[in-house]
Every structure is written in C-alpha cells, then in structure tokens.
Coordinates of C-alpha atoms and ligand atoms in Angstrom, one line a residue:
X1 CA 1.9 26.4 22.4
X2 CA 0.1 23.9 20.3
X3 CA -3.0 26.0 20.3
X4 CA -1.2 29.3 19.2
X5 CA 0.0 27.4 16.2
X6 CA -3.3 26.0 15.5
X7 CA -4.6 29.2 15.2
X8 CA -1.8 30.5 13.1
X9 CA -2.4 27.7 10.7
X10 CA -5.9 28.2 10.3
X11 CA -5.0 31.6 9.1
X12 CA -2.2 30.4 6.9
X13 CA -4.4 27.6 5.7
X14 CA -7.1 30.1 4.3
X15 CA -4.4 31.8 2.1
X16 CA -2.2 28.6 1.2
X17 CA -5.0 26.5 -0.2
X18 CA -7.1 27.1 -2.9
X19 CA -10.5 24.9 -1.9
X20 CA -13.3 26.6 0.0
X21 CA -12.2 29.3 1.9
X22 CA -14.6 28.9 4.7
X23 CA -13.4 25.4 5.4
X24 CA -11.8 25.3 8.9
X25 CA -9.9 21.9 8.1
X26 CA -6.1 21.4 8.0
X27 CA -4.7 17.8 8.7
X28 CA -1.4 19.9 9.6
X29 CA -3.0 20.6 13.0
X30 CA -3.1 17.0 14.0
X31 CA -0.1 15.4 15.9
X32 CA 1.8 13.3 14.0
X33 CA 3.9 11.1 16.5
X34 CA 5.9 9.5 13.8
X35 CA 7.8 12.4 12.5
X36 CA 10.5 14.9 14.1
X37 CA 9.3 17.6 11.9
X38 CA 7.6 20.8 13.1
X39 CA 5.7 21.9 10.1
X40 CA 3.8 24.6 11.7
X41 CA 7.5 26.3 12.6
X42 CA 9.5 25.5 9.4
X43 CA 8.2 23.4 6.4
X44 CA 9.6 22.0 3.4
X45 CA 7.3 23.3 0.2
X46 CA 9.7 21.7 -2.8
X47 CA 12.7 19.3 -3.2
X48 CA 15.4 18.9 -5.8
X49 CA 17.0 15.4 -5.4
X50 CA 20.4 15.1 -7.1
X51 CA 21.3 11.4 -6.8
X52 CA 23.6 8.7 -8.0
X53 CA 22.7 5.0 -7.3
X54 CA 25.9 3.0 -6.7
X55 CA 25.1 -0.7 -7.4
X56 CA 28.8 -1.7 -6.4
X57 CA 28.4 -0.2 -2.9
X58 CA 24.6 -0.5 -2.9
X59 CA 24.2 3.0 -1.6
X60 CA 22.3 6.0 -3.0
X61 CA 24.5 9.3 -2.6
X62 CA 24.2 13.2 -3.6
X63 CA 22.1 16.0 -2.5
X64 CA 19.0 17.3 -1.8
X65 CA 18.2 21.0 -2.2
X66 CA 14.9 22.1 -0.2
X67 CA 12.9 25.3 -0.7
X68 CA 11.2 26.1 2.7
X69 CA 8.9 28.2 4.4
X70 CA 10.0 29.3 7.8
X71 CA 7.4 31.1 10.3
X72 CA 9.6 32.4 12.5
X73 CA 11.4 29.3 13.9
X74 CA 15.3 29.4 14.5
X75 CA 15.5 25.9 13.0
X76 CA 14.1 23.3 10.7
X77 CA 13.9 19.5 11.5
X78 CA 14.1 16.7 8.7
X79 CA 13.5 13.0 9.4
X80 CA 16.3 10.9 9.1
X81 CA 17.3 7.3 9.7
X82 CA 20.2 5.0 8.3
X83 CA 21.7 7.9 6.5
X84 CA 25.2 9.3 6.7
X85 CA 24.7 13.3 6.6
X86 CA 27.9 14.8 5.5
X87 CA 27.1 18.5 4.9
X88 CA 24.4 20.9 5.2
X89 CA 23.8 24.2 3.6
X90 CA 21.7 27.2 4.5
X91 CA 21.3 29.7 1.6
X92 CA 24.5 28.2 0.1
X93 CA 26.3 28.7 3.3
X94 CA 27.6 25.7 5.3
X95 CA 26.3 25.4 8.8
X96 CA 26.7 23.2 11.7
X97 CA 23.9 20.7 12.2
X98 CA 22.9 18.3 15.0
X99 CA 20.6 15.6 15.6
X100 CA 18.0 14.6 18.1
X101 CA 18.3 11.5 20.1
X102 CA 17.7 8.2 18.4
X103 CA 14.2 6.6 18.6
X104 CA 14.4 3.1 17.6
X105 CA 11.1 3.3 15.5
X106 CA 11.4 7.0 14.2
X107 CA 15.1 7.4 13.7
X108 CA 16.4 10.8 14.2
X109 CA 15.4 14.7 13.9
X110 CA 18.1 16.4 12.0
X111 CA 18.2 19.8 13.1
X112 CA 19.3 22.7 11.0
X113 CA 19.7 26.2 12.1
X114 CA 17.7 28.7 9.9
X115 CA 16.7 32.6 10.3
X116 CA 13.6 34.5 9.3
X117 CA 15.2 35.0 5.6
X118 CA 16.3 31.5 5.3
X119 CA 14.3 30.1 2.0
X120 CA 16.7 27.2 0.9
X121 CA 18.7 24.3 2.4
X122 CA 20.6 21.6 1.0
X123 CA 21.9 18.3 2.3
X124 CA 24.7 16.2 1.1
X125 CA 24.3 12.5 2.4
X126 CA 24.5 8.9 1.5
X127 CA 22.3 5.8 2.4
X128 CA 24.0 3.0 4.3
X129 CA 23.9 -0.7 3.4
X130 CA 21.9 -2.6 5.4
X131 CA 20.2 0.5 7.3
X132 CA 18.2 1.9 4.9
X133 CA 15.1 -0.4 5.0
X134 CA 13.1 1.4 2.1
X135 CA 15.6 0.0 -0.4
X136 CA 15.6 -3.5 -1.7
X137 CA 18.8 -4.3 -3.6
X138 CA 18.3 -7.4 -6.0
X139 CA 21.4 -9.2 -7.4
X140 CA 21.1 -9.7 -11.3
X141 CA 21.0 -13.4 -10.6
X142 CA 17.8 -13.0 -9.1
X143 CA 16.2 -10.8 -12.1
X144 CA 14.8 -12.3 -15.3
X145 CA 17.1 -10.9 -17.4
X146 CA 20.1 -11.6 -15.1
X147 CA 22.3 -8.9 -16.8
X148 CA 21.6 -6.2 -14.5
X149 CA 21.0 -5.8 -10.8
X150 CA 17.7 -4.0 -9.6
X151 CA 16.6 -1.6 -7.2
X152 CA 13.2 -0.4 -5.4
X153 CA 12.1 1.8 -2.7
X154 CA 9.4 1.4 -0.6
X155 CA 8.5 4.6 1.4
X156 CA 5.0 3.5 3.1
X157 CA 5.0 4.2 6.0
X158 CA 8.0 5.9 7.6
X159 CA 10.8 4.6 5.3
X160 CA 11.3 7.5 2.8
X161 CA 13.4 8.9 5.5
X162 CA 15.8 6.0 5.2
X163 CA 16.5 7.0 1.6
X164 CA 16.5 10.6 1.8
X165 CA 16.3 13.2 4.3
X166 CA 12.6 14.4 4.6
X167 CA 10.0 15.8 6.5
X168 CA 8.4 12.3 6.7
X169 CA 5.0 12.7 8.0
X170 CA 1.3 12.4 5.5
X171 CA 0.4 15.5 6.8
X172 CA 3.2 17.4 5.0
X173 CA 3.2 17.6 1.1
X174 CA 6.0 19.2 -1.1
X175 CA 6.5 19.0 -5.0
X176 CA 9.9 17.6 -6.2
X177 CA 12.0 17.2 -9.1
X178 CA 14.9 14.9 -9.6
X179 CA 18.0 14.1 -11.6
X180 CA 19.0 10.6 -11.0
X181 CA 22.1 8.5 -12.2
X182 CA 22.3 4.8 -12.6
X183 CA 24.7 2.8 -14.2
X184 CA 24.5 2.8 -18.4
X185 CA 21.9 0.6 -19.6
X186 CA 19.4 0.9 -17.0
X187 CA 16.1 2.8 -16.9
X188 CA 15.3 4.7 -13.8
X189 CA 11.6 5.3 -12.9
X190 CA 9.9 7.4 -10.2
X191 CA 6.6 8.3 -9.1
X192 CA 6.7 11.3 -11.4
X193 CA 6.6 12.0 -15.2
X194 CA 9.0 9.0 -16.7
X195 CA 11.4 8.2 -19.3
X196 CA 10.1 5.2 -21.9
X197 CA 13.6 4.6 -23.0
X198 CA 17.4 3.9 -21.7
X199 CA 19.4 7.1 -21.8
X200 CA 22.8 6.8 -23.4
X201 CA 24.5 8.3 -20.0
X202 CA 22.4 6.6 -17.6
X203 CA 21.1 10.1 -16.3
X204 CA 17.4 10.5 -16.1
X205 CA 15.3 13.8 -14.9
X206 CA 11.6 13.6 -13.2
X207 CA 9.3 16.1 -12.1
X208 CA 6.2 15.9 -9.8
X209 CA 4.6 19.2 -9.8
X210 CA 1.8 18.4 -7.5
X211 CA 2.4 18.3 -3.7
X212 CA 2.7 14.8 -2.2
X213 CA 3.6 13.5 1.0
X214 CA 7.2 12.1 1.4
X215 CA 5.8 8.3 1.7
X216 CA 4.7 8.7 -1.9
X217 CA 8.3 9.5 -3.3
X218 CA 9.5 6.4 -5.0
X219 CA 12.3 5.3 -7.3
X220 CA 13.1 2.0 -9.0
X221 CA 15.9 0.9 -11.5
X222 CA 16.7 -1.8 -13.5
X223 CA 16.6 -3.5 -17.1
X224 CA 13.1 -2.4 -17.9
X225 CA 11.1 -2.0 -20.8
X226 CA 7.9 0.1 -21.4
X227 CA 4.8 -0.6 -23.4
X228 CA 2.0 1.5 -23.9
X229 CA -1.6 0.3 -23.2
X230 CA -3.5 3.5 -24.2
X231 CA -2.4 7.0 -24.9
X232 CA -2.0 7.6 -20.9
X233 CA -1.8 4.3 -19.7
X234 CA 1.3 2.1 -20.0
X235 CA 3.4 -0.8 -18.1
X236 CA 7.0 -1.3 -17.4
X237 CA 8.7 -4.5 -16.7
X238 CA 11.7 -6.7 -17.1
X239 CA 11.6 -7.3 -21.1
X240 CA 11.2 -11.0 -20.3
X241 CA 7.5 -10.4 -18.8
X242 CA 6.5 -7.4 -20.6
X243 CA 3.9 -9.0 -23.2
X244 CA 2.6 -11.1 -20.4
X245 CA 2.2 -7.9 -18.1
X246 CA 0.8 -5.9 -20.8
X247 CA -1.8 -8.8 -21.5
X248 CA -2.9 -9.1 -17.7
X249 CA -3.3 -5.4 -17.4
X250 CA -4.8 -4.5 -21.0
X251 CA -8.2 -3.2 -19.1
X252 CA -6.5 -0.7 -17.2
X253 CA -7.5 2.1 -19.5
X254 CA -11.3 1.1 -19.0
X255 CA -10.7 1.0 -15.1
X256 CA -9.4 4.7 -15.3
X257 CA -12.5 5.5 -17.3
X258 CA -14.7 3.9 -14.8
X259 CA -13.1 5.4 -12.1
X260 CA -13.6 8.9 -13.7
X261 CA -17.0 8.3 -14.2
X262 CA -17.7 7.6 -10.7
X263 CA -15.3 10.4 -8.8
X264 CA -14.3 13.0 -11.3
X265 CA -11.3 13.3 -13.8
X266 CA -8.0 11.5 -13.0
X267 CA -5.9 14.4 -11.9
X268 CA -2.3 13.2 -12.4
X269 CA -1.7 13.0 -16.2
X270 CA -0.2 9.5 -17.1
X271 CA -1.1 6.4 -15.1
X272 CA 1.6 3.7 -15.8
X273 CA 2.5 0.3 -13.8
X274 CA 5.8 -1.0 -12.7
X275 CA 5.9 -4.7 -12.3
X276 CA 8.8 -5.6 -9.8
X277 CA 10.4 -8.5 -8.9
X278 CA 8.4 -11.4 -6.8
X279 CA 10.3 -10.0 -3.7
X280 CA 8.2 -6.5 -3.5
X281 CA 6.7 -6.9 -0.1
X282 CA 3.1 -5.4 -0.8
X283 CA 0.5 -6.3 -3.7
X284 CA 1.0 -2.9 -4.8
X285 CA 2.0 0.5 -4.1
X286 CA 0.3 3.4 -5.3
X287 CA 3.2 5.7 -6.0
X288 CA 1.6 8.7 -8.0
X289 CA 1.4 8.2 -11.9
X290 CA 3.4 4.8 -11.5
X291 CA 1.8 2.1 -9.4
X292 CA 4.5 -0.6 -8.2
X293 CA 2.9 -3.8 -8.3
X294 CA 3.9 -7.5 -7.6
X295 CA 4.2 -10.0 -10.4
X296 CA 2.2 -12.3 -8.3
X297 CA -0.9 -10.7 -9.7
X298 CA -0.1 -12.0 -13.2
X299 CA -2.4 -15.0 -13.3
X300 CA -2.9 -15.3 -17.0
X301 CA -6.4 -14.6 -16.9
X302 CA -6.9 -11.0 -15.5
X303 CA -8.6 -12.5 -12.5
X304 CA -6.5 -10.7 -10.0
X305 CA -6.4 -7.3 -11.5
X306 CA -9.0 -5.9 -8.8
X307 CA -5.5 -4.9 -7.3
X308 CA -4.7 -2.6 -10.3
X309 CA -8.3 -0.9 -9.6
X310 CA -7.3 -0.7 -5.9
X311 CA -3.9 1.1 -6.6
X312 CA -5.5 3.5 -9.4
X313 CA -8.5 4.2 -6.8
X314 CA -5.5 5.5 -4.4
X315 CA -5.0 8.2 -7.0
X316 CA -7.9 9.9 -5.6
X317 CA -8.1 8.5 -2.0
X318 CA -4.8 8.3 -0.4
X319 CA -2.8 10.5 -2.9
X320 CA -5.1 13.4 -3.6
X321 CA -6.7 13.4 -0.4
X322 CA -4.4 11.8 2.4
X323 CA -4.7 10.8 6.2
X324 CA -3.0 13.1 8.3
X325 CA -1.3 10.6 10.6
X326 CA -1.3 6.8 10.4
X327 CA -3.6 6.7 13.2
X328 CA -6.1 7.9 10.2
X329 CA -4.8 5.3 7.8
X330 CA -8.4 4.0 7.3
X331 CA -9.3 7.1 5.3
X332 CA -6.6 6.1 2.8
X333 CA -7.7 2.5 2.6
X334 CA -11.2 2.4 3.6
X335 CA -12.2 4.8 0.9
X336 CA -9.8 3.1 -1.7
X337 CA -11.2 -0.5 -1.0
X338 CA -14.8 1.0 -1.6
X339 CA -13.8 2.7 -4.9
X340 CA -12.0 -0.3 -5.9
X341 CA -15.2 -2.4 -5.6
X342 CA -17.2 0.5 -7.3
X343 CA -14.8 0.0 -10.3
X344 CA -14.8 -3.6 -10.5
X345 CA -18.9 -3.6 -10.4
X346 CA -19.1 -1.0 -13.1
X347 CA -16.5 -3.3 -15.5
X348 CA -17.5 -6.5 -14.3
X349 CA -21.2 -6.6 -12.7
X350 CA -22.6 -6.7 -9.2
X351 CA -22.1 -10.4 -8.8
X352 CA -18.2 -10.0 -9.3
X353 CA -18.3 -7.2 -6.9
X354 CA -20.4 -9.2 -4.5
X355 CA -17.6 -11.8 -4.4
X356 CA -14.7 -9.4 -3.6
X357 CA -16.7 -7.8 -0.7
X358 CA -17.6 -11.3 0.9
X359 CA -13.9 -12.2 0.6
X360 CA -13.0 -8.9 2.3
X361 CA -15.9 -9.7 5.1
X362 CA -14.1 -13.1 5.5
X363 CA -10.8 -11.3 6.0
X364 CA -12.3 -8.7 8.6
X365 CA -13.8 -11.4 10.7
X366 CA -10.4 -13.3 10.6
X367 CA -8.7 -10.0 11.6
X368 CA -10.9 -9.3 14.3
X369 CA -10.5 -12.7 15.8
X370 CA -6.6 -12.4 15.6
X371 CA -6.5 -9.0 17.4
X372 CA -9.0 -10.4 20.1
X373 CA -6.1 -9.5 22.8
X374 CA -5.4 -6.0 21.3
X375 CA -9.2 -4.8 20.8
X376 CA -8.2 -1.2 20.4
X377 CA -6.1 -2.2 17.1
X378 CA -9.9 -2.8 15.7
X379 CA -11.0 0.9 16.2
X380 CA -10.8 2.6 12.9
X381 CA -9.2 5.6 14.4
X382 CA -6.0 3.9 15.7
X383 CA -3.4 5.0 18.6
X384 CA 0.0 3.9 16.9
X385 CA 2.0 6.3 19.5
X386 CA 5.4 4.4 20.4
X387 CA 4.5 1.7 17.9
X388 CA 5.6 1.1 14.3
X389 CA 3.1 2.6 12.0
X390 CA 3.3 -0.6 10.1
X391 CA 1.5 -2.2 12.7
X392 CA -1.7 -0.5 11.6
X393 CA -1.6 -1.9 8.3
X394 CA -4.1 -4.5 9.0
X395 CA -7.5 -5.5 7.3
X396 CA -9.1 -3.1 9.9
X397 CA -8.3 0.0 7.9
X398 CA -9.1 -1.5 4.4
X399 CA -12.1 -3.7 5.5
X400 CA -13.9 -2.2 8.5
X401 CA -13.3 1.2 6.8
X402 CA -15.1 -0.3 3.5
X403 CA -17.8 -1.7 5.5
X404 CA -18.3 1.7 7.5
X405 CA -18.7 3.6 4.2
X406 CA -21.2 1.1 3.0
X407 CA -23.4 2.0 6.1
X408 CA -23.1 5.5 4.9
X409 CA -24.2 4.7 1.4
X410 CA -27.0 2.4 2.6
X411 CA -28.3 5.1 4.9
X412 CA -28.6 7.9 2.5
X413 CA -28.4 6.0 -0.8
X414 CA -25.9 5.6 -3.6
X415 CA -26.7 8.6 -5.3
X416 CA -26.2 10.9 -2.7
X417 CA -23.3 9.0 -1.5
X418 CA -21.6 9.4 -4.6
X419 CA -22.3 13.0 -4.7
X420 CA -20.9 13.4 -1.2
X421 CA -17.6 11.5 -2.2
X422 CA -17.1 13.5 -5.7
X423 CA -17.4 16.7 -3.4
X424 CA -15.2 15.4 -0.6
X425 CA -12.3 14.5 -3.1
X426 CA -12.7 17.9 -4.6
X427 CA -12.8 19.8 -1.1
X428 CA -9.8 18.2 -0.1
X429 CA -7.6 17.6 -3.0
X430 CA -3.8 17.9 -2.1
X431 CA -4.5 18.1 1.6
X432 CA -4.1 15.6 4.4
X433 CA -7.0 15.4 6.8
X434 CA -7.7 13.5 10.1
X435 CA -10.5 11.2 11.0
X436 CA -11.8 14.1 13.1
X437 CA -12.0 16.4 9.9
X438 CA -13.7 13.7 7.9
X439 CA -16.5 13.4 10.8
X440 CA -17.0 16.9 10.8
X441 CA -17.3 17.0 7.1
X442 CA -19.7 14.1 7.1
X443 CA -22.2 16.0 9.5
X444 CA -22.0 19.3 7.6
X445 CA -22.5 17.6 4.3
X446 CA -24.9 14.9 4.9
X447 CA -27.0 16.1 7.8
X448 CA -29.7 13.5 7.1
X449 CA -27.4 10.8 8.3
X450 CA -27.6 10.0 11.8
X451 CA -24.4 9.5 13.9
X452 CA -26.5 7.8 16.5
X453 CA -28.8 5.8 14.7
X454 CA -25.7 4.4 12.7
X455 CA -23.5 3.9 15.4
X456 CA -20.7 6.1 14.0
X457 CA -18.9 6.1 17.4
X458 CA -18.8 2.6 17.6
X459 CA -17.7 2.1 14.0
X460 CA -14.8 5.0 14.5
X461 CA -13.8 4.7 18.5
X462 CA -15.1 0.8 19.1
X463 CA -13.7 -2.4 18.7
X464 CA -14.9 -5.2 16.5
X465 CA -17.7 -4.8 14.0
X466 CA -21.0 -3.1 14.9
X467 CA -24.2 -4.9 14.5
X468 CA -25.4 -2.5 11.7
X469 CA -22.8 -4.0 9.4
X470 CA -24.2 -4.5 5.9
X471 CA -24.5 -8.3 5.3
X472 CA -23.1 -9.3 1.7
X473 CA -24.7 -12.3 0.1
X474 CA -22.7 -13.3 -3.0
X475 CA -24.9 -15.7 -4.8
X476 CA -21.9 -17.4 -6.6
X477 CA -20.4 -18.3 -3.4
X478 CA -23.6 -20.1 -2.1
X479 CA -23.3 -22.2 -5.2
X480 CA -19.7 -22.9 -4.4
X481 CA -20.6 -23.8 -1.2
X482 CA -23.3 -26.4 -2.3
X483 CA -20.9 -27.8 -4.6
X484 CA -18.2 -28.2 -2.0
X485 CA -20.6 -29.9 0.5
X486 CA -21.2 -32.6 -1.9
X487 CA -17.6 -33.3 -2.3
X488 CA -17.1 -33.3 1.4
X489 CA -19.9 -35.9 2.0
X490 CA -19.3 -38.3 -0.7
X491 CA -16.7 -36.9 -2.9
X492 CA -19.0 -35.8 -5.3
X493 CA -17.0 -34.1 -8.1
X494 CA -19.9 -33.8 -10.4
X495 CA -19.6 -30.0 -11.0
X496 CA -16.0 -30.3 -12.8
X497 CA -17.6 -29.0 -15.9
X498 CA -19.0 -26.1 -14.1
X499 CA -15.9 -24.7 -12.8
X500 CA -14.5 -23.9 -16.0
X501 CA -16.4 -20.7 -15.8
X502 CA -15.1 -20.1 -12.3
X503 CA -13.3 -17.1 -11.6
X504 CA -10.5 -17.2 -9.3
X505 CA -12.5 -15.9 -6.7
X506 CA -14.9 -18.9 -6.7
X507 CA -11.9 -21.0 -6.5
X508 CA -10.6 -18.9 -3.5
X509 CA -13.9 -19.2 -1.7
X510 CA -13.9 -23.1 -2.3
X511 CA -10.6 -23.5 -0.7
X512 CA -10.8 -21.0 2.2
X513 CA -14.0 -23.1 2.9
X514 CA -12.0 -26.6 3.4
X515 CA -12.2 -27.7 6.7
X516 CA -8.8 -27.5 8.4
X517 CA -9.2 -31.0 9.5
X518 CA -10.0 -32.3 6.0
X519 CA -8.5 -35.7 5.3
X520 CA -5.2 -36.0 3.0
X521 CA -6.7 -38.4 0.7
X522 CA -9.5 -35.7 -0.1
X523 CA -7.1 -33.0 -0.6
X524 CA -5.3 -35.7 -2.8
X525 CA -8.3 -36.2 -5.1
X526 CA -8.9 -32.1 -5.3
X527 CA -5.2 -31.5 -6.4
X528 CA -5.2 -34.4 -8.9
X529 CA -8.6 -33.0 -10.2
X530 CA -8.0 -29.5 -10.1
X531 CA -3.9 -29.2 -10.0
X532 CA -3.9 -26.4 -7.3
X533 CA -0.2 -27.1 -6.3
X534 CA 0.7 -26.2 -9.9
X535 CA -1.6 -23.4 -10.1
X536 CA -0.2 -20.1 -11.7
X537 CA -2.5 -18.2 -9.6
X538 CA -0.7 -17.0 -6.3
X539 CA -4.0 -16.4 -4.3
X540 CA -4.8 -19.7 -5.0
X541 CA -1.5 -21.6 -4.2
X542 CA -1.2 -19.5 -0.8
X543 CA -4.5 -20.5 0.7
X544 CA -3.9 -24.0 -0.8
X545 CA -0.6 -24.5 0.8
X546 CA -2.1 -23.3 4.1
X547 CA -4.6 -25.8 4.0
X548 CA -2.3 -28.5 2.9
X549 CA 0.1 -27.5 6.0
X550 CA -2.6 -27.9 8.5
X551 CA -3.8 -31.2 7.1
X552 CA -0.6 -32.6 6.7
X553 CA -0.5 -33.1 3.1
X554 CA 3.1 -33.3 2.3
X555 CA 3.0 -33.3 -1.6
X556 CA 3.1 -29.5 -1.8
X557 CA 6.2 -29.3 0.3
X558 CA 8.5 -28.7 -2.6
X559 CA 6.2 -26.4 -4.3
X560 CA 5.7 -24.4 -0.9
X561 CA 9.5 -24.0 -0.6
X562 CA 9.8 -22.8 -3.8
X563 CA 7.2 -20.4 -3.4
X564 CA 8.3 -19.1 -0.1
X565 CA 11.9 -18.6 -1.8
X566 CA 10.7 -16.9 -4.6
X567 CA 7.8 -14.8 -3.1
X568 CA 8.3 -11.9 -0.9
X569 CA 4.7 -10.6 -0.5
X570 CA 4.0 -10.2 3.2
X571 CA 0.6 -11.0 3.0
X572 CA 1.2 -14.7 1.8
X573 CA 4.3 -15.3 4.1
X574 CA 2.4 -14.6 7.3
X575 CA 0.0 -17.1 7.2
X576 CA 2.2 -19.9 5.6
X577 CA 5.1 -19.2 8.2
X578 CA 2.5 -19.3 11.0
X579 CA 1.0 -22.7 9.6
X580 CA 4.4 -24.1 9.8
X581 CA 4.9 -22.9 13.3
X582 CA 1.5 -24.2 14.6
X583 CA 2.2 -27.6 13.0
X584 CA 5.4 -28.2 14.9
X585 CA 7.5 -27.6 11.6
X586 CA 9.3 -24.5 13.2
X587 CA 12.9 -25.8 12.3
X588 CA 11.8 -26.5 8.7
X589 CA 10.3 -23.0 8.6
X590 CA 13.6 -21.7 10.1
X591 CA 15.7 -23.6 7.1
X592 CA 13.6 -22.4 4.2
X593 CA 13.6 -18.6 5.6
X594 CA 17.4 -18.8 5.9
X595 CA 17.6 -19.3 2.3
X596 CA 14.5 -17.1 1.4
X597 CA 15.3 -14.2 3.8
X598 CA 17.9 -12.2 1.4
X599 CA 15.2 -11.9 -1.2
X600 CA 12.6 -10.3 1.1
X601 CA 12.2 -6.6 1.7
X602 CA 12.8 -5.0 4.9
X603 CA 9.0 -4.9 5.6
X604 CA 8.5 -8.5 5.0
X605 CA 11.7 -9.6 7.2
X606 CA 10.9 -7.0 10.2
X607 CA 7.3 -9.1 10.6
X608 CA 8.8 -12.7 9.6
X609 CA 11.7 -12.3 12.2
X610 CA 9.8 -11.6 14.8
X611 CA 7.5 -14.8 14.1
X612 CA 10.5 -17.1 13.5
X613 CA 13.7 -15.6 15.4
X614 CA 12.8 -13.8 18.1
X615 CA 11.8 -16.1 20.5
Ligands
ZN1 ZN1 -4.2 0.5 -0.5

C-alpha cells in the first residue's frame, strides 16, 4: 500500500509543485505517527474558519469549511482532540461521521465519508473548556489593563487539533481564511494579514494565502494596540507596554534586512510581533506574519532580542521549508539557530555571535548529560512514535542541529554554504521535507562535502556530540572567567567599572560559571554589588535564582516566588522547580505551584505536573 501511494505521490508532486520538476522529494511520503490524516488518500487544501470566541464560557465555536482533494478515497480523516463535533456536511449535505479509537496523545481521527466527486466539507464544532490544550484563557485581572480578558493559542507541536478540526501534520499544508468574532472592544489577530484597529462590531477578517501546516495557524484576542516600526514591521501589545515593546524591538526592520541579505527576500509581506502576557509557555512562536513573543525578553536594553532574530529566521526555515514530521524537528530548529546567529553577527559583530554560540554549546552539553539514560533522544533524527512530540523539543534539535550545520559550513567554506542554503530555501519553498530528503539534497548539491570524513551518520543517527564539532571560543567569555576567578579567590571586585560595558550574555556566562557550592556570603556580596535579585532581565534572574537555590541563599525567596507565579515560560520553570526538588524543598515548590499553575499554559503544566504532582 505505502509503496503504491508513494509512487502516486511522486507523480502528483511533479504537477502540484512549482519548484524544479526533476526533484524527487516530497515530505508527504514520510509517515507522520502523530496524525490520523491520510493525505495521500484525501487531503485538505484550504480552510475557511467562521468562529466566535466566547469568553464567558471560555470556548471557541463555529464552523470550518474545507476545500479538499480526493485521490479516490471513500473517506477523509481530520485530527481532533478535546472538541465537541456537532455536525458534518459534505458538499452541503449533512452526513453521518465517526471516530477512530481515542489515543491519549493524538486524540481521535474524525472520519468523514466522501465520494470521488466530493470537493467541500464543513464541520460545526465547539472547543471544551479544560480540554482544548492549545488555548490559554487569561482572566482580565491577570492582564495589564485589567479591563478585558485575553486569549492566545499555541499550536506547535500537535495542539492545533484541540482548537479546530484539521489535518494536523507538519507535512500537510493548506491556505486559510477566517472570520472571527470577539467581544466588542477587543482586537483579534492571527498568523495572517492583521487589522491594526479595533472594529466596532468585534468581527475581524483574515487571510493566509500561502499554504501553511496546521501548527502555524494561531489566534489571539485581547485589549491590544498596534505600533508600526517600519512600513512592513510593527508590534501589537497591551497598551500599557506598547511603547516599551516598540523601543525594545526597534531593530526588527534591520534584522529583516540582514536576513534578506543572507538568504533571500522575506516572502510573507508584513512581519509583526505580538507581545503576550507572561504566561506564554515559550520564548517565541514563529506564527507566520505575526511572531508571538514572551514579554520576558523585554529587558530595557535590547539584550535579549536574538529571540526575535530566531523567530524571524523561522520565516525561512520552518515556515517556508518545514520538517515533514516531528522526528525531523532539527530541520526547523537547527537551521533557525544557525540563521539567527548569522543575523546577529551581521548586526552586532562576530564577538557577539560567538557569545551566543558558546552559550548554545553549554546548553547542548548540559542537555546531552541530562539525556544520558535515553541516548537516542540525542540523535538529530528522532523517533517519537507513541510519544508526545513535545518530548523532542530539547536543545538537541536546536544546538546539535546548529553545530552540524557549522561542520558543513566549515568543510565547504561560508560562501559556498550560503549559496547552498539560499538554493535550499528556494527549492523546497512551501514544502515539508524529511531528514533523508535533506541528506540526499546535500549529497547532490555539495558533492565535495564528504559524509564519511565529516561523520554525517554520527551526527544524524548517533548519540551525543561527534568529535569533529566546531570549538567556539568567545574572547569576551575568557575575560569574564578571569574576572570571576579573581572574585572567587579573593573577593576581587576591581572589575566593576568594566561591567558597565557587559552585555547580558557576559552576565549570563558569569552567573552560569558560579560554582554550585559557592558560599552564601559571596552570593550576598555579588547581590549587593550588582543587584541580581532585582534584575529586569529574566534570563539573568532565572539563572541567578537557580544558583541561589542550590547554594541555599534565601534572600531571593520572595523574588523567586513572585517570578514563578508571574512567568509561565517553561524554559525558566523546569530548572527552578528542579532545583527546589533537588534541595529538599518539594513542599515549598508544590505550594508555589498550586498558586502559579492556573496562570500557566498546558504546555508548561504538562511538564511541571510530571515533575511535582505525579510521584
Ligand atoms: Zn525555533
């Protein structure tokens, strides 16, 4: 069966895609274990969402109209989870529908009978409060303005199916339009062209006419205001932080220009940012045309904006060329980290980019250590069958992916590598590809790059970090270590003046390098000199709190509690709760979590529940 469909798809692929016709690649031939959809039998090509956001009941309800392509199948399957399906129509006729068995991770397949001639289906449904994991409903009291509640969706990896029925595989792309009704006075925005002003009736229209996978369809609504940063870049935020956000992100247009100079024109029209409440579980989410970002990167000095470069880079790697399955996640993230650091190097110089790379290297080594018992999770090509793909969201995809691309860059030279990457983005535009597709392409396009000599097999299908990884050596960090060593030995703080010029990366490195058994009185001296506990920079706060917990420096306790209750970004939460567990402060951790949990998104609570509640 599979082979036959594979063959059919190659033929279809040649006519459906506008890229090089001799290309044999199609991510749609890869098996996605995380979706019930059978795109090689019947596939969704376009969706029209007609939805109402009901904040009183905390549900989204309405209809989705799908334009489909049937390759001769008697049925089409959509992914659903935590949804109440009310009615299904095929070509405007009501039809009976059924479901597959429930899978605890994937949810269910919604099976709709179709004929050879069917071209349109419609599903009427509503979400179910407490079961639609993509949605975070934020009470008005938890917003800055306190006048309106707030909602945002998070689709990656397989959560879009919890807020609308869809073929929820990164290998399946569709265009979409939407009509969204929200309470009057609120602004709705999506990963599409967006309004900049509040409408009188609370109704908004959207369209995304480039095909995107379902995980990139996103919606947010709240009391939002817009400020342009250039003629194609702008920022949406709650009015209270709009100015601050606009200042922090004022280099975004320069970033877009730097990115275009590297890897070709920005293809999506506008590039806007949406600043979410602090409960957003990630740093950023690369929703097309509208990156969702955490307010925790607003540090007042633009020092954490490499995250914007990262989300922007996803406009090429991830959104234009997409991983075919979540096992190929490194194709999205490894390329994006590489691209992000090239943007930062172009804008702020090599020493700056070197610091980012060395911090990334530290993260990678730490992650490889943490995954010592499951070494297969350190392969670039993952095997997430029967697991939540969220488990693949580790630094391996990001940093091992980055260091693998550095190996190719260093072997063939930057100029050649840049040509290769440019061509790669062009040849695979609006397609989803697998790791194997990439490797064949690499072999064809850069024949001088030896797979054997460069240990490609070890990088992709092997554990840990191969010996030919590039060594990054940040001269700024060597200087920081010298100063730290003087302090640790004899409390030497004569470098205070120099630290005026330190970026937050130097500070991060300084604090990361503090030994875990550092004496409390030394932490006290550092705190009273540099005010870490009162820092506005959340990256610094998070690592400082972690060190303080392990060293039993209790003066941070109040600030730590406030931080854990306010911030829902999972990357910060995991090490802090872990530190409390490791230091026999589980009860205290549970108490804080009890209070904080209602403000976290399901992506974060799934992880922290497993750490604290399921013993
Ligand atoms: Zn990313």
